[in-house]
Tab-separated table of C-alpha atoms in Angstrom:
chain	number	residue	atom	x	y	z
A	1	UNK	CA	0.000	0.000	0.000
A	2	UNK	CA	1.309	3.483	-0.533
A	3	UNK	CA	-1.286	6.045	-0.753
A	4	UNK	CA	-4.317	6.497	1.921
A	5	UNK	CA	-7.971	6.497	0.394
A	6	UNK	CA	-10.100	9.211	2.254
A	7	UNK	CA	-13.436	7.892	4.130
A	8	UNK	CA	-16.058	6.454	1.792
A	9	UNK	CA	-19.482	7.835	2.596
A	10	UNK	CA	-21.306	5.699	4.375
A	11	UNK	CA	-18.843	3.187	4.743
A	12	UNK	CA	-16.515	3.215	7.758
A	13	UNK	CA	-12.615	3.748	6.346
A	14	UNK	CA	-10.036	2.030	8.726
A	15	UNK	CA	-6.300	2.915	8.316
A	16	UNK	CA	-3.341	1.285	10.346
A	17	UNK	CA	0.368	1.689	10.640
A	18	UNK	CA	0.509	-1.615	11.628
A	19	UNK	CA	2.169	-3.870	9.103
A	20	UNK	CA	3.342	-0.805	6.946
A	21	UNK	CA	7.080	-0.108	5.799
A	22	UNK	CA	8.811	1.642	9.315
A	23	UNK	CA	10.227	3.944	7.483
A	24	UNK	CA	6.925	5.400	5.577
A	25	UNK	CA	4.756	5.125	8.617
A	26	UNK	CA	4.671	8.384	9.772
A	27	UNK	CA	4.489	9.576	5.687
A	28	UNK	CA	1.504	7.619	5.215
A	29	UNK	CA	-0.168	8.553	8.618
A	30	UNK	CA	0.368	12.378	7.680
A	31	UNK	CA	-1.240	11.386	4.042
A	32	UNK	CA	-4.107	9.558	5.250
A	33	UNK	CA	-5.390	12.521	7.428
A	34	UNK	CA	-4.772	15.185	5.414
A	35	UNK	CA	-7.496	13.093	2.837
A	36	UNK	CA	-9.575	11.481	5.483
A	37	UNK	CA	-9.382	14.157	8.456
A	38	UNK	CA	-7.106	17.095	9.177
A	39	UNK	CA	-3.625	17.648	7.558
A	40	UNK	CA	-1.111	17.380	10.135
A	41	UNK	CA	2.990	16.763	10.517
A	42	UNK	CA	3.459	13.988	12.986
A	43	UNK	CA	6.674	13.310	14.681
A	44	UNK	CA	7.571	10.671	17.390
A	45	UNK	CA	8.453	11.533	21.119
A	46	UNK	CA	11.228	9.038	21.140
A	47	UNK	CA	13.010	6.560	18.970
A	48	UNK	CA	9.879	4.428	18.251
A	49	UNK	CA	8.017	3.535	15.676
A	50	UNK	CA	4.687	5.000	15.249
A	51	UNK	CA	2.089	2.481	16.425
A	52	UNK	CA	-1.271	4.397	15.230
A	53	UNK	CA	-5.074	3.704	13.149
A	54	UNK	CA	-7.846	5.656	12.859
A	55	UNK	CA	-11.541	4.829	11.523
A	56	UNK	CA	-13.351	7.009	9.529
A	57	UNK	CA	-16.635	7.621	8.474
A	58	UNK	CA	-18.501	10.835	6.357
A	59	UNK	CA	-22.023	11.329	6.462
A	60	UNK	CA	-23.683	13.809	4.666
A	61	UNK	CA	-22.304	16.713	6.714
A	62	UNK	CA	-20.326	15.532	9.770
A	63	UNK	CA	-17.320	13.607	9.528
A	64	UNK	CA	-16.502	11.068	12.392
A	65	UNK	CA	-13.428	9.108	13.468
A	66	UNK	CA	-11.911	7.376	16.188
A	67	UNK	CA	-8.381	7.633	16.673
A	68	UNK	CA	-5.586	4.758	18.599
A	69	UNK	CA	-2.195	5.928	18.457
A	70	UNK	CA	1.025	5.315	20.672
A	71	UNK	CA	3.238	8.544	22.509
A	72	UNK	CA	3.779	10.812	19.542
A	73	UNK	CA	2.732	14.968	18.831
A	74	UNK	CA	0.968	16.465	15.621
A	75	UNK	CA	1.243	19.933	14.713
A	76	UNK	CA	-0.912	21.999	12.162
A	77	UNK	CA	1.253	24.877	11.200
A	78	UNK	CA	-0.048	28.277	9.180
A	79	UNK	CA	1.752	26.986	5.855
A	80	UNK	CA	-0.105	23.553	6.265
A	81	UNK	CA	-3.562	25.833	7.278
A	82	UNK	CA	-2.707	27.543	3.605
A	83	UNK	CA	-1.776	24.843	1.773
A	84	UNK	CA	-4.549	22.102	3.158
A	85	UNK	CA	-7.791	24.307	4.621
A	86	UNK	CA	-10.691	22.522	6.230
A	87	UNK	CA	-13.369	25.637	7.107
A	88	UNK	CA	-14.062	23.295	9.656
A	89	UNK	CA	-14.663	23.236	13.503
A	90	UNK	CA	-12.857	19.895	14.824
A	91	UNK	CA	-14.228	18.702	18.033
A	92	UNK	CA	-11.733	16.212	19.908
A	93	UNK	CA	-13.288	13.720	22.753
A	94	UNK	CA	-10.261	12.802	24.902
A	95	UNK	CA	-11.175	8.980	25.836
A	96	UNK	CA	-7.782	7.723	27.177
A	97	UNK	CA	-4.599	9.793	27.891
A	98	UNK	CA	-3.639	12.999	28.704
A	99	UNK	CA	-3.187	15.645	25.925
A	100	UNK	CA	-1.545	18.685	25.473
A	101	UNK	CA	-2.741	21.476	22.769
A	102	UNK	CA	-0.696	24.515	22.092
A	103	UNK	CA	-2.107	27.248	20.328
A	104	UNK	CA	-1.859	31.550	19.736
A	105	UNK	CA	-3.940	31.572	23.002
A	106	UNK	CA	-1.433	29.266	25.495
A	107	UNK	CA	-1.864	25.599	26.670
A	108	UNK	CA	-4.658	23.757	27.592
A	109	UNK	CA	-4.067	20.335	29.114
A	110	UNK	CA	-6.665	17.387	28.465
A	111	UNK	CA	-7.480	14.090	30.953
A	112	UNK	CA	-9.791	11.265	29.461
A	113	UNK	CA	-13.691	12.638	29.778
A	114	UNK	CA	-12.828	16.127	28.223
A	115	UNK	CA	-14.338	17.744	25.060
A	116	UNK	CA	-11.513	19.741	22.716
A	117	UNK	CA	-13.861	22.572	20.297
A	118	UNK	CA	-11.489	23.930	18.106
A	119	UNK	CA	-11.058	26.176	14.811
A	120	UNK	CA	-9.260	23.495	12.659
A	121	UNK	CA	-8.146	26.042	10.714
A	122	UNK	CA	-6.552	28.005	13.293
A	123	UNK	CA	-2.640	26.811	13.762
A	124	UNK	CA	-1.967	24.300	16.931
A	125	UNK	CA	0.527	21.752	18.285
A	126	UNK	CA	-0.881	18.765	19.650
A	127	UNK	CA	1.077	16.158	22.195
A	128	UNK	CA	0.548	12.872	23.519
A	129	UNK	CA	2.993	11.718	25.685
A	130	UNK	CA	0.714	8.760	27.263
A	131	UNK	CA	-0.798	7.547	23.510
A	132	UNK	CA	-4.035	8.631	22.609
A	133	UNK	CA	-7.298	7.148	22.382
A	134	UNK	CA	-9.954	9.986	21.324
A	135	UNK	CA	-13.023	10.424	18.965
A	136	UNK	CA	-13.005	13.482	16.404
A	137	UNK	CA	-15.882	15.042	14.752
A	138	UNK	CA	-15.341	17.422	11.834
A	139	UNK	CA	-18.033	19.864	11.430
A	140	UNK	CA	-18.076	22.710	8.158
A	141	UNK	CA	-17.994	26.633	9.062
A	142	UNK	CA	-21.792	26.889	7.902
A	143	UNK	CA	-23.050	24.182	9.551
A	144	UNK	CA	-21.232	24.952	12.743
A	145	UNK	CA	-22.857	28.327	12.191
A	146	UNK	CA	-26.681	26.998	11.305
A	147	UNK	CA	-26.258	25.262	14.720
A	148	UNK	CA	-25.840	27.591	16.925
A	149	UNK	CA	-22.577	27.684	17.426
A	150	UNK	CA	-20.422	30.514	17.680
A	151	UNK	CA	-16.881	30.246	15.469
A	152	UNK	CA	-14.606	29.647	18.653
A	153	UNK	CA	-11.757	32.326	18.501
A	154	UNK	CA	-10.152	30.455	21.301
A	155	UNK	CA	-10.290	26.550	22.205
A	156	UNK	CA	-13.604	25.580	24.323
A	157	UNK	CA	-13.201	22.792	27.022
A	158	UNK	CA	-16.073	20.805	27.809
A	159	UNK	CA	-16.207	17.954	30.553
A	160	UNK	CA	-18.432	15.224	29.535
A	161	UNK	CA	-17.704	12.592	31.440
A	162	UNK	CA	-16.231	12.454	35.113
A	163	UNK	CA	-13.873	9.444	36.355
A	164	UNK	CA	-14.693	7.136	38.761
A	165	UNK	CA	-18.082	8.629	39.395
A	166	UNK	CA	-20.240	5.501	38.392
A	167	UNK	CA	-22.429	4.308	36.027
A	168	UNK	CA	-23.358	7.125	32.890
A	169	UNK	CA	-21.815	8.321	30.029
A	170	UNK	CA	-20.886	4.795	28.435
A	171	UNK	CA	-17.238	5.064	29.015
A	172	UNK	CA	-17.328	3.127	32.271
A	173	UNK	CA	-17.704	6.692	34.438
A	174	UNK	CA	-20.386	9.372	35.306
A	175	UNK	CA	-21.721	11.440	33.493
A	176	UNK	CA	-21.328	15.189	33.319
A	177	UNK	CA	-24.121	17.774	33.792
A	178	UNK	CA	-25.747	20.884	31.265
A	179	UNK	CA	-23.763	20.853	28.101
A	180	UNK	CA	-21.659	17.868	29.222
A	181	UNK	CA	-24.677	15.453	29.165
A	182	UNK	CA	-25.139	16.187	25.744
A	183	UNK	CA	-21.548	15.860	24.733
A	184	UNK	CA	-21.241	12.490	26.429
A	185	UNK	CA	-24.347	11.062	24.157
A	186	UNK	CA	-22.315	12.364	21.125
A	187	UNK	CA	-19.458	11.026	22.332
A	188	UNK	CA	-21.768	7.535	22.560
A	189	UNK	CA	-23.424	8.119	19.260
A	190	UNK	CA	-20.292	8.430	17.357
A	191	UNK	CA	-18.157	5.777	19.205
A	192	UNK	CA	-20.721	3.036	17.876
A	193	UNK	CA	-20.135	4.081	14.338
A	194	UNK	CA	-16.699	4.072	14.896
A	195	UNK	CA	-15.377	2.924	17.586
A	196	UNK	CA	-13.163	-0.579	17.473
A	197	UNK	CA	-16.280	-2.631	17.134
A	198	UNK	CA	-18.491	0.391	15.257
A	199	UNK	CA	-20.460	-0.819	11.772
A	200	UNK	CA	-21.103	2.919	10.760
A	201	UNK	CA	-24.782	2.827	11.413
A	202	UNK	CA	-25.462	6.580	12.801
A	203	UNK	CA	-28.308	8.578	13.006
A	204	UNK	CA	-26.956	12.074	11.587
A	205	UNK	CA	-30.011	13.908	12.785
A	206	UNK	CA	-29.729	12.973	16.129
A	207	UNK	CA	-25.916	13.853	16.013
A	208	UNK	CA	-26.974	17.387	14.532
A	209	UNK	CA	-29.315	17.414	17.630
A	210	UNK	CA	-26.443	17.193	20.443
A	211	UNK	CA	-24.028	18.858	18.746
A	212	UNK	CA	-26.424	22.011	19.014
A	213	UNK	CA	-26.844	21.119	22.163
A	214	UNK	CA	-23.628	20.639	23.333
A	215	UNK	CA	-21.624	23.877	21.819
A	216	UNK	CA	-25.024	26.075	21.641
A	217	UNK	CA	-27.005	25.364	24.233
A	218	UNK	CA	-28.558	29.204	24.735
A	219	UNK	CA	-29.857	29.167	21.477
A	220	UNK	CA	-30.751	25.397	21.436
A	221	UNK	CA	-34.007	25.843	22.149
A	222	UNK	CA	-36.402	24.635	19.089
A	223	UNK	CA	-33.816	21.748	19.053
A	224	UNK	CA	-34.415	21.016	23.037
A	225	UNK	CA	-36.661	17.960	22.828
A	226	UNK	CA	-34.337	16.258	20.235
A	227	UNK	CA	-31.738	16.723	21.808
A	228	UNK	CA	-33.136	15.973	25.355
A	229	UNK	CA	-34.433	12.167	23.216
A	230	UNK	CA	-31.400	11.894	21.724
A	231	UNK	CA	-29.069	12.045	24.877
A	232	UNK	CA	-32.179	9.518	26.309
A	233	UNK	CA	-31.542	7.388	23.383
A	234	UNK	CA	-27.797	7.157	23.421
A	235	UNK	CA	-27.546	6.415	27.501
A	236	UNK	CA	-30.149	3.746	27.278
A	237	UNK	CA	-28.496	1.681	24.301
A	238	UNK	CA	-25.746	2.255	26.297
A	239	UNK	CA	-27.002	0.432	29.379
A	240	UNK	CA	-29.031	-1.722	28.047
A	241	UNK	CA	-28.094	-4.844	29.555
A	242	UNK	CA	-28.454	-3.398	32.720
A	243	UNK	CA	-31.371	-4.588	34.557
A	244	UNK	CA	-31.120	-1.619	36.994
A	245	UNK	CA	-31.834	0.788	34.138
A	246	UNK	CA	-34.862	3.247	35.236
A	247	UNK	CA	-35.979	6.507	34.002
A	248	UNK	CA	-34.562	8.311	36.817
A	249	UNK	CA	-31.079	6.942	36.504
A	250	UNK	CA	-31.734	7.944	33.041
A	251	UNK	CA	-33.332	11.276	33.987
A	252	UNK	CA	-30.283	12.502	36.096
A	253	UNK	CA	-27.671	11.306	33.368
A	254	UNK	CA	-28.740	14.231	30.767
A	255	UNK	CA	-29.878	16.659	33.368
A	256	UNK	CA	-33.638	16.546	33.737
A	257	UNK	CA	-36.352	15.561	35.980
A	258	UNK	CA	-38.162	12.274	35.623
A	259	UNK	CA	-41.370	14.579	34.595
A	260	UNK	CA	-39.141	16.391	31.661
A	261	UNK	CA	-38.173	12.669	30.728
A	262	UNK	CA	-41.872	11.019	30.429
A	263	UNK	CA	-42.932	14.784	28.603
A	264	UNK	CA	-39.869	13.936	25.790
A	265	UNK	CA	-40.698	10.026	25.596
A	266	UNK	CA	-44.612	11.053	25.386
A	267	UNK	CA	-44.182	13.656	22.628
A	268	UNK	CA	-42.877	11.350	20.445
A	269	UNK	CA	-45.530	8.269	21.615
A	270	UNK	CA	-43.805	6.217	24.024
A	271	UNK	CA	-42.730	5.940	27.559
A	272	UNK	CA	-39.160	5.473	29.152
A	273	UNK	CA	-40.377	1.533	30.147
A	274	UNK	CA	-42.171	1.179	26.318
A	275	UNK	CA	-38.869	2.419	24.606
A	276	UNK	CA	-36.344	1.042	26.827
A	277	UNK	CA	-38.217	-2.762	26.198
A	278	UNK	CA	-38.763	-2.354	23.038
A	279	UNK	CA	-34.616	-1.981	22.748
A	280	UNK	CA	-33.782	-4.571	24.467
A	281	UNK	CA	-36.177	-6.900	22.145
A	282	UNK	CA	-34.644	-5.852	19.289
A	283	UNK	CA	-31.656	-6.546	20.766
A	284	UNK	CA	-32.890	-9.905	21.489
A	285	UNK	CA	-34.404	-10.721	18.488
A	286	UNK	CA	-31.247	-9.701	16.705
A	287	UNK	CA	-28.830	-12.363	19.087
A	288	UNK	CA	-31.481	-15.196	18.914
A	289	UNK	CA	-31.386	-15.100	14.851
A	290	UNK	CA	-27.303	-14.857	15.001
A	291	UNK	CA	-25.655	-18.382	14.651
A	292	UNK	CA	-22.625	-17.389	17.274
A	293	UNK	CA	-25.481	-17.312	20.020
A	294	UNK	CA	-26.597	-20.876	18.743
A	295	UNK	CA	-25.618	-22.229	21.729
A	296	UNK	CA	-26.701	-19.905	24.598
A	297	UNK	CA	-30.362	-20.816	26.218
A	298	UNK	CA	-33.214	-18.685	25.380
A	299	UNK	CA	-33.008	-17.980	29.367
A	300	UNK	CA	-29.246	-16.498	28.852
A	301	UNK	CA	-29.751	-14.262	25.983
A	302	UNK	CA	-32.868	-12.977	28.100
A	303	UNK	CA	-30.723	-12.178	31.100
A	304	UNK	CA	-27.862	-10.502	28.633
A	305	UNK	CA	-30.357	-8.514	27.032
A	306	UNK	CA	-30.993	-6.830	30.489
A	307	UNK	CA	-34.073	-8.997	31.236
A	308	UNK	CA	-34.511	-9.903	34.666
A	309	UNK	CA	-36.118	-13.137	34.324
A	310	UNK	CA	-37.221	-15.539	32.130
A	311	UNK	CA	-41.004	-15.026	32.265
A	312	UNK	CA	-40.844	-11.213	31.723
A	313	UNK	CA	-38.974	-11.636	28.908
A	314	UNK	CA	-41.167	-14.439	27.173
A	315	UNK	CA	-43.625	-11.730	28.441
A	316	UNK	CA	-42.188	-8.556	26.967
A	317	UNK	CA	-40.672	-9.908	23.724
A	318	UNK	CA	-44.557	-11.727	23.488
A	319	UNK	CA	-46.194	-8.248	23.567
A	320	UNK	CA	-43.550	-6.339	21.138
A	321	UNK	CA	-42.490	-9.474	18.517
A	322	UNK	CA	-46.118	-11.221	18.719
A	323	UNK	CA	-44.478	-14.825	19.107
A	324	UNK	CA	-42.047	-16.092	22.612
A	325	UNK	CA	-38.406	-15.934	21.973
A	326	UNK	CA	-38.171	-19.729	21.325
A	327	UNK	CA	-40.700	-19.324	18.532
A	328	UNK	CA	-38.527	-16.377	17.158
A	329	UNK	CA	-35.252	-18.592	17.678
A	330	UNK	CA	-37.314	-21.933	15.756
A	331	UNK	CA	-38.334	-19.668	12.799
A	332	UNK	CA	-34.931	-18.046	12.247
A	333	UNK	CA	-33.382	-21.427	12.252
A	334	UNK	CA	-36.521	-22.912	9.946
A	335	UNK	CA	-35.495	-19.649	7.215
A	336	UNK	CA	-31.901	-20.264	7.361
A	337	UNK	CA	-31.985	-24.634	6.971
């Protein structure tokens, strides 16, 4: 391989170092993102060899990725703003590792659970002296605009998920509050489209919705209820297979009351306990038709799907499928003989 395709729409794009010449590693790194992402110089921190991939997915108007990388520092320099613009907001998710972004304004330090929102086309250094593990979302001047937003002359630091504070956000800590909330159901949203095991299924609308949320949220208003359904949405697919789930575990994650939550759920023609069942039997329907779950009980898949016993979910995936979950599991084997 020598040259780095840029994301296909719709299709999830994943790039690795690994297994590539050591001496062109960093050359083709520095090509694939300047096609699929940001143009950027890369240079290692020490005398290894660059240990980096990155998965990439454009929709109609956002571009995702996640990004793995070992200790090394990227730098986006005026000549490289001339040569390669984006007219592009970059927003930078910090998942694991601490990161350090230089800039005209200073230094701003990032842990894991903190939300970068940056002019891409503004120069910057970025280092990583732990590795990196971080989502990025690319979003277009006029979108960012149409939003909400306002064009950040500065960098904007938001904390979206707090560590060690418990069940929330999806990343195995608590979630953050106002703004944060809405960032950490982005965050969610685009890690299962691209994440390590991500299949680029995203709902772009709903992304739209946060986003607003998230860097806008004065002006967010008309966009309120989608976004407050949205962040709903992401948290309970999240926690799914938790049988502890309730609405006001769900309420407090993205900031509202348990009223606010039934009001957003009821607009839209369901309730938390409707939506949240009707999730998990699609989730079981989906595992009992797989072959690889062949050989888990009816019982097992139940209890993974966050069901907390076998007759509510014969019961539950009864009312929403119309058949029991052995009946489901008989006629998916029937179709595939």
């Amino acid at each position: 391989m020598t040259r780095a395709t840029p994301a296909s729409r719709g299709a999830v794009d994943r790039f690795s170092t690994r297994g590539l010449p050591t001496a062109r590693r960093i050359e083709l790194w520095e090509e694939h993102n300047a096609h699929a992402l940001v143009a950027l110089q890369c240079r290692m921190l020490d005398e290894s060899t660059l240990e980096a991939s990155e998965a990439n997915l454009q929709l109609d108007r956002l571009h995702l990725a996640h990004v793995e990388a070992n200790p090394h520092a990227v730098e986006r320099t005026a000549q490289t703003v001339r040569a390669r613009p984006t007219e592009a907001v970059a927003l930078y998710f910090t998942l694991q590792g601490e990161a350090f972004f230089y800039y005209d304004g200073g230094v701003r330090k990032l842990r894991p659970g903190q939300l970068l929102v940056c002019d891409a086309d503004r120069p910057f250094l970025r280092g990583f002296s732990q590795g990196l593990e971080e989502l990025a979302v690319k979003v277009p001047y006029d979108l960012f605009r149409s939003l909400g937003g306002t064009m950040p002359r500065t960098v904007q630091v938001i904390d979206f998920w707090n560590p060690g504070a418990g069940a929330g956000s999806g990343t195995g800590a608590g979630p953050a509050s106002g703004p944060g909330s809405y960032a950490a159901a982005l965050a969610a949203l685009v890690a299962r489209a691209v994440g390590p095991d991500g299949d680029g299924a995203v709902d772009e609308g709903a992304a739209l919705d946060l986003l607003a949320a998230a860097v806008a949220p004065a002006t967010a208003g008309a966009q309120a209820a989608d976004a407050h359904f949205a962040a709903a949405e992401q948290y309970v697919r999240r926690w799914l297979r938790d049988p502890t789930l309730s609405a006001r575990r769900i309420a407090d994650a993205i900031g509202l009351s348990e009223r606010q939550l039934s009001r957003v759920f009821a607009e839209r023609g369901t309730s938390v306990p409707r939506f949240v069942a009707r999730c998990r039997v699609e989730m079981a329907g989906r595992m009992l038709r797989m072959p690889s779950y062949a050989e888990q009980s009816v019982e097992a898949i139940g209890r993974s799907c966050g069901f907390s016993s076998a007759p509510q979910f014969s019961r539950v995936f009864r009312e929403q499928a119309g058949m029991s979950p052995s009946e489901a599991r008989r006629y998916a084997l029937s179709a595939n003989s």
